Amino acid sequence: MSSIKIPLTPRVRELDLVDKVAVVTGASRGIGRAIAFNLASRGCSILGTATSDTGVAAIAKGLNDEVTSRAFEGTSRQRPARLLITAVVADIFSTECASIITEEVTKSFNGRVDIFINNAGAIGTDTIGEMDVNHVQQSLLANVQTPVMIVEEFTRRHFFQPNSRIVYISSIRSHFPWSEHLVYSAGKSAGESLCRTWAQAFGGKDERYSFMAGTTANSLSVGLTETDSMMNCPPDILKQLQNEFYPSQSMPRFGQPDDIADIVGLLCSSDARWITGCVVSASGGGIKIGSG
Ligand SMILES: NC(=O)c1ccc[n+]([C@@H]2O[C@H](COP(=O)([O-])OP(=O)(O)OC[C@H]3O[C@@H](n4cnc5c(N)ncnc54)[C@H](OP(=O)(O)O)[C@@H]3O)[C@@H](O)[C@H]2O)c1
């Protein structure tokens, strides 16, 4: 792996998301945690999800404490009194996932959602010639059905606010086919397509969704990123991935979770109000939009 690391400059963020509520799936570790930190450090309340009580504690206690110490203590900014960081176990492989999250949003945030980050995903190999029907169904359940049902619940209950933000964490893999990732690629491509349709429906043209006009929906084409799921791959696979992706990347290194979180953070700002229905490349140039 490349030894080139770009140091991230710590900076005091604008408190531009005070009184807003974000739902971030898979917020206990990796990219989801970095996204939740970015949003919370700007004053946004968070409902994070994880798979176990340990993951819930990593958000409700660990992330909460880290936000206080890294984003507010020792600065001129006071942590907003209403900034709440809470969490719930909600497995994306369960058909109950959307209703569990909906119930928690109702209980903790009085049915308000300004930002939905679909981050947790079915990760793992699906090799052509080796899959059974259960594997295919589970992968599509996690990467397609669950995010659809979460957005369905938030829409039908009018949880979404005007100018809300939907971000689906996709993968560079949907554009770089590999026989070991057949259904994963298809699921992520479907997520990109969902965002195009949500963008079209929620922008303000359709009277049925006028309560959430101005809402944007975008996906992120995420490249190699240094998280548990990636770094736990066997060394030969890591090397293979590096050999596959570095030649097309402009910056030949693994991304850090903060690299991805900063892009999501930008999409969640009011500055990004005119970006909708896009697949945003978050891969150090691994995909150059318009070059294909
Ligand atoms: N890392 C990369 O190189 C890369 C590249 C392209 C795309 N992505 C995408 O980025 C997203 C995040 O990946 P990551 O690398 O940050 O993963 P990660 O470091 O392994 O973190 C996974 C997070 O998702 C949660 N999670 C795992 N399984 C879950 C389930 N069944 N239900 C609900 N939550 C679950 C985990 O909770 P617990 O702590 O409870 O386990 C944890 O918070 C995924 O959609 C992935 O496809 C990653």
PDB file of C-alpha atoms in Angstrom, residues 38-195:
ATOM      1  CA  ASN A  38     -18.739  15.666  10.449  1.00  0.00           C
ATOM      2  CA  LEU A  39     -22.468  16.388  10.725  1.00  0.00           C
ATOM      3  CA  ALA A  40     -22.591  16.429  14.533  1.00  0.00           C
ATOM      4  CA  SER A  41     -19.609  18.781  14.742  1.00  0.00           C
ATOM      5  CA  ARG A  42     -21.794  21.222  12.764  1.00  0.00           C
ATOM      6  CA  GLY A  43     -24.594  20.950  15.315  1.00  0.00           C
ATOM      7  CA  CYS A  44     -26.685  18.231  13.658  1.00  0.00           C
ATOM      8  CA  SER A  45     -28.398  15.656  15.873  1.00  0.00           C
ATOM      9  CA  ILE A  46     -27.708  12.064  14.908  1.00  0.00           C
ATOM     10  CA  LEU A  47     -29.589   8.796  14.943  1.00  0.00           C
ATOM     11  CA  GLY A  48     -26.906   6.235  14.105  1.00  0.00           C
ATOM     12  CA  THR A  49     -27.425   2.538  13.540  1.00  0.00           C
ATOM     13  CA  ALA A  50     -25.267  -0.501  14.236  1.00  0.00           C
ATOM     14  CA  THR A  51     -25.606  -4.267  14.551  1.00  0.00           C
ATOM     15  CA  SER A  52     -25.153  -4.720  18.302  1.00  0.00           C
ATOM     16  CA  ASP A  53     -25.273  -3.022  21.693  1.00  0.00           C
ATOM     17  CA  THR A  54     -21.510  -2.534  21.432  1.00  0.00           C
ATOM     18  CA  GLY A  55     -22.021  -0.583  18.211  1.00  0.00           C
ATOM     19  CA  VAL A  56     -24.844   1.412  19.787  1.00  0.00           C
ATOM     20  CA  ALA A  57     -22.553   2.365  22.698  1.00  0.00           C
ATOM     21  CA  ALA A  58     -19.811   3.331  20.246  1.00  0.00           C
ATOM     22  CA  ILE A  59     -22.221   5.917  18.853  1.00  0.00           C
ATOM     23  CA  ALA A  60     -24.337   7.053  21.815  1.00  0.00           C
ATOM     24  CA  LYS A  61     -21.336   7.239  24.174  1.00  0.00           C
ATOM     25  CA  GLY A  62     -18.112   7.033  22.108  1.00  0.00           C
ATOM     26  CA  LEU A  63     -19.045   9.323  19.225  1.00  0.00           C
ATOM     27  CA  ASN A  64     -20.985  11.615  21.526  1.00  0.00           C
ATOM     28  CA  ASP A  65     -17.936  12.136  23.787  1.00  0.00           C
ATOM     29  CA  GLU A  66     -15.623  12.550  20.808  1.00  0.00           C
ATOM     30  CA  VAL A  67     -17.847  15.251  19.317  1.00  0.00           C
ATOM     31  CA  THR A  68     -17.751  17.158  22.601  1.00  0.00           C
ATOM     32  CA  SER A  69     -13.985  16.847  23.045  1.00  0.00           C
ATOM     33  CA  ARG A  70     -12.824  17.307  19.439  1.00  0.00           C
ATOM     34  CA  ALA A  71     -15.431  19.689  18.034  1.00  0.00           C
ATOM     35  CA  PHE A  72     -16.319  21.931  20.983  1.00  0.00           C
ATOM     36  CA  GLU A  73     -14.011  21.761  24.016  1.00  0.00           C
ATOM     37  CA  GLY A  74     -11.167  24.238  23.831  1.00  0.00           C
ATOM     38  CA  THR A  75     -12.906  26.207  21.077  1.00  0.00           C
ATOM     39  CA  SER A  76     -14.966  29.374  21.260  1.00  0.00           C
ATOM     40  CA  ARG A  77     -18.060  27.348  20.305  1.00  0.00           C
ATOM     41  CA  GLN A  78     -20.527  25.900  22.779  1.00  0.00           C
ATOM     42  CA  ARG A  79     -22.007  22.514  22.028  1.00  0.00           C
ATOM     43  CA  PRO A  80     -25.648  23.258  21.101  1.00  0.00           C
ATOM     44  CA  ALA A  81     -27.901  22.248  23.984  1.00  0.00           C
ATOM     45  CA  ARG A  82     -30.281  20.359  21.706  1.00  0.00           C
ATOM     46  CA  LEU A  83     -27.562  18.353  19.926  1.00  0.00           C
ATOM     47  CA  LEU A  84     -28.574  14.732  20.603  1.00  0.00           C
ATOM     48  CA  ILE A  85     -26.544  11.731  19.448  1.00  0.00           C
ATOM     49  CA  THR A  86     -28.380   8.475  19.873  1.00  0.00           C
ATOM     50  CA  ALA A  87     -28.328   5.034  18.293  1.00  0.00           C
ATOM     51  CA  VAL A  88     -30.321   1.889  17.676  1.00  0.00           C
ATOM     52  CA  VAL A  89     -29.619  -1.674  16.582  1.00  0.00           C
ATOM     53  CA  ALA A  90     -31.072  -1.959  13.067  1.00  0.00           C
ATOM     54  CA  ASP A  91     -29.802  -4.729  10.825  1.00  0.00           C
ATOM     55  CA  ILE A  92     -29.969  -3.891   7.119  1.00  0.00           C
ATOM     56  CA  PHE A  93     -30.437  -7.607   6.415  1.00  0.00           C
ATOM     57  CA  SER A  94     -33.718  -7.551   8.356  1.00  0.00           C
ATOM     58  CA  THR A  95     -37.054  -6.614   6.774  1.00  0.00           C
ATOM     59  CA  GLU A  96     -37.788  -4.824  10.083  1.00  0.00           C
ATOM     60  CA  CYS A  97     -34.878  -2.367   9.655  1.00  0.00           C
ATOM     61  CA  ALA A  98     -36.930   0.528   8.257  1.00  0.00           C
ATOM     62  CA  SER A  99     -39.674   0.255  10.886  1.00  0.00           C
ATOM     63  CA  ILE A 100     -37.137   0.076  13.743  1.00  0.00           C
ATOM     64  CA  ILE A 101     -35.449   3.255  12.509  1.00  0.00           C
ATOM     65  CA  THR A 102     -38.827   4.953  11.951  1.00  0.00           C
ATOM     66  CA  GLU A 103     -39.922   4.142  15.496  1.00  0.00           C
ATOM     67  CA  GLU A 104     -36.683   5.575  16.899  1.00  0.00           C
ATOM     68  CA  VAL A 105     -37.007   8.776  14.836  1.00  0.00           C
ATOM     69  CA  THR A 106     -40.545   9.172  16.162  1.00  0.00           C
ATOM     70  CA  LYS A 107     -39.454   8.607  19.762  1.00  0.00           C
ATOM     71  CA  SER A 108     -36.236  10.606  19.865  1.00  0.00           C
ATOM     72  CA  PHE A 109     -36.785  13.286  17.221  1.00  0.00           C
ATOM     73  CA  ASN A 110     -40.543  13.730  17.077  1.00  0.00           C
ATOM     74  CA  GLY A 111     -40.647  12.430  13.516  1.00  0.00           C
ATOM     75  CA  ARG A 112     -38.144  14.809  11.944  1.00  0.00           C
ATOM     76  CA  VAL A 113     -35.464  13.907   9.372  1.00  0.00           C
ATOM     77  CA  ASP A 114     -33.359  16.461   7.470  1.00  0.00           C
ATOM     78  CA  ILE A 115     -30.583  14.142   6.281  1.00  0.00           C
ATOM     79  CA  PHE A 116     -30.578  10.427   5.462  1.00  0.00           C
ATOM     80  CA  ILE A 117     -27.221   8.782   4.804  1.00  0.00           C
ATOM     81  CA  ASN A 118     -27.540   5.231   3.503  1.00  0.00           C
ATOM     82  CA  ASN A 119     -24.059   4.077   4.453  1.00  0.00           C
ATOM     83  CA  ALA A 120     -24.214   0.495   5.789  1.00  0.00           C
ATOM     84  CA  GLY A 121     -24.034  -1.987   2.968  1.00  0.00           C
ATOM     85  CA  ALA A 122     -23.852  -5.689   2.179  1.00  0.00           C
ATOM     86  CA  ILE A 123     -20.121  -6.179   1.704  1.00  0.00           C
ATOM     87  CA  GLY A 124     -18.461  -9.452   0.721  1.00  0.00           C
ATOM     88  CA  THR A 125     -17.854 -11.605  -2.280  1.00  0.00           C
ATOM     89  CA  ASP A 126     -20.503 -12.925  -4.610  1.00  0.00           C
ATOM     90  CA  THR A 127     -18.759 -15.072  -7.145  1.00  0.00           C
ATOM     91  CA  ILE A 128     -20.409 -15.936 -10.436  1.00  0.00           C
ATOM     92  CA  GLY A 129     -21.233 -19.660 -10.442  1.00  0.00           C
ATOM     93  CA  GLU A 130     -21.176 -19.986  -6.635  1.00  0.00           C
ATOM     94  CA  MET A 131     -24.285 -18.120  -5.421  1.00  0.00           C
ATOM     95  CA  ASP A 132     -27.561 -19.488  -4.154  1.00  0.00           C
ATOM     96  CA  VAL A 133     -30.879 -17.646  -4.136  1.00  0.00           C
ATOM     97  CA  ASN A 134     -30.584 -16.739  -0.458  1.00  0.00           C
ATOM     98  CA  HIS A 135     -27.283 -14.941  -1.047  1.00  0.00           C
ATOM     99  CA  VAL A 136     -28.737 -12.915  -3.928  1.00  0.00           C
ATOM    100  CA  GLN A 137     -31.852 -12.001  -1.944  1.00  0.00           C
ATOM    101  CA  GLN A 138     -29.877 -10.961   1.144  1.00  0.00           C
ATOM    102  CA  SER A 139     -27.510  -8.734  -0.803  1.00  0.00           C
ATOM    103  CA  LEU A 140     -30.375  -6.996  -2.619  1.00  0.00           C
ATOM    104  CA  LEU A 141     -32.342  -6.712   0.619  1.00  0.00           C
ATOM    105  CA  ALA A 142     -29.496  -4.826   2.307  1.00  0.00           C
ATOM    106  CA  ASN A 143     -28.380  -2.629  -0.593  1.00  0.00           C
ATOM    107  CA  VAL A 144     -31.713  -1.935  -2.309  1.00  0.00           C
ATOM    108  CA  GLN A 145     -34.852  -2.965  -0.410  1.00  0.00           C
ATOM    109  CA  THR A 146     -33.858  -1.586   2.999  1.00  0.00           C
ATOM    110  CA  PRO A 147     -32.882   1.915   1.750  1.00  0.00           C
ATOM    111  CA  VAL A 148     -36.052   2.018  -0.368  1.00  0.00           C
ATOM    112  CA  MET A 149     -38.206   1.139   2.636  1.00  0.00           C
ATOM    113  CA  ILE A 150     -36.455   3.694   4.872  1.00  0.00           C
ATOM    114  CA  VAL A 151     -37.113   6.482   2.349  1.00  0.00           C
ATOM    115  CA  GLU A 152     -40.681   5.171   1.895  1.00  0.00           C
ATOM    116  CA  GLU A 153     -41.333   5.443   5.648  1.00  0.00           C
ATOM    117  CA  PHE A 154     -39.753   8.897   5.954  1.00  0.00           C
ATOM    118  CA  THR A 155     -41.751  10.151   2.952  1.00  0.00           C
ATOM    119  CA  ARG A 156     -45.132   8.658   3.753  1.00  0.00           C
ATOM    120  CA  ARG A 157     -44.951   9.945   7.347  1.00  0.00           C
ATOM    121  CA  HIS A 158     -43.762  13.396   6.212  1.00  0.00           C
ATOM    122  CA  PHE A 159     -40.607  13.052   8.324  1.00  0.00           C
ATOM    123  CA  PHE A 160     -38.515  14.670   5.585  1.00  0.00           C
ATOM    124  CA  GLN A 161     -38.289  18.455   5.808  1.00  0.00           C
ATOM    125  CA  PRO A 162     -37.986  20.999   2.977  1.00  0.00           C
ATOM    126  CA  ASN A 163     -34.456  20.978   1.532  1.00  0.00           C
ATOM    127  CA  SER A 164     -33.603  17.589   3.005  1.00  0.00           C
ATOM    128  CA  ARG A 165     -30.581  15.603   1.881  1.00  0.00           C
ATOM    129  CA  ILE A 166     -30.410  11.940   0.825  1.00  0.00           C
ATOM    130  CA  VAL A 167     -26.968  10.406   0.216  1.00  0.00           C
ATOM    131  CA  TYR A 168     -26.492   6.783  -0.864  1.00  0.00           C
ATOM    132  CA  ILE A 169     -22.980   5.413  -0.335  1.00  0.00           C
ATOM    133  CA  SER A 170     -22.219   3.528  -3.522  1.00  0.00           C
ATOM    134  CA  SER A 171     -18.929   2.078  -4.717  1.00  0.00           C
ATOM    135  CA  ILE A 172     -16.454   2.554  -7.519  1.00  0.00           C
ATOM    136  CA  ARG A 173     -17.102  -1.160  -8.056  1.00  0.00           C
ATOM    137  CA  SER A 174     -20.384  -0.395  -9.831  1.00  0.00           C
ATOM    138  CA  HIS A 175     -18.243   1.060 -12.663  1.00  0.00           C
ATOM    139  CA  PHE A 176     -15.334  -1.432 -12.457  1.00  0.00           C
ATOM    140  CA  PRO A 177     -16.871  -4.890 -12.994  1.00  0.00           C
ATOM    141  CA  TRP A 178     -15.367  -7.916 -11.197  1.00  0.00           C
ATOM    142  CA  SER A 179     -16.633 -11.508 -11.270  1.00  0.00           C
ATOM    143  CA  GLU A 180     -16.393 -11.705  -7.442  1.00  0.00           C
ATOM    144  CA  HIS A 181     -18.790  -8.781  -6.950  1.00  0.00           C
ATOM    145  CA  LEU A 182     -21.713  -9.527  -9.246  1.00  0.00           C
ATOM    146  CA  VAL A 183     -24.652  -8.686  -6.975  1.00  0.00           C
ATOM    147  CA  TYR A 184     -22.763  -6.106  -4.867  1.00  0.00           C
ATOM    148  CA  SER A 185     -22.090  -4.055  -8.049  1.00  0.00           C
ATOM    149  CA  ALA A 186     -25.688  -4.430  -9.187  1.00  0.00           C
ATOM    150  CA  GLY A 187     -27.029  -3.350  -5.789  1.00  0.00           C
ATOM    151  CA  LYS A 188     -24.802  -0.276  -5.681  1.00  0.00           C
ATOM    152  CA  SER A 189     -25.776   0.647  -9.263  1.00  0.00           C
ATOM    153  CA  ALA A 190     -29.390   0.343  -8.189  1.00  0.00           C
ATOM    154  CA  GLY A 191     -28.698   2.750  -5.313  1.00  0.00           C
ATOM    155  CA  GLU A 192     -27.347   5.296  -7.805  1.00  0.00           C
ATOM    156  CA  SER A 193     -30.515   4.877  -9.853  1.00  0.00           C
ATOM    157  CA  LEU A 194     -32.725   5.290  -6.775  1.00  0.00           C
ATOM    158  CA  CYS A 195     -31.085   8.652  -6.118  1.00  0.00           C
TER     159      CYS A 195
END
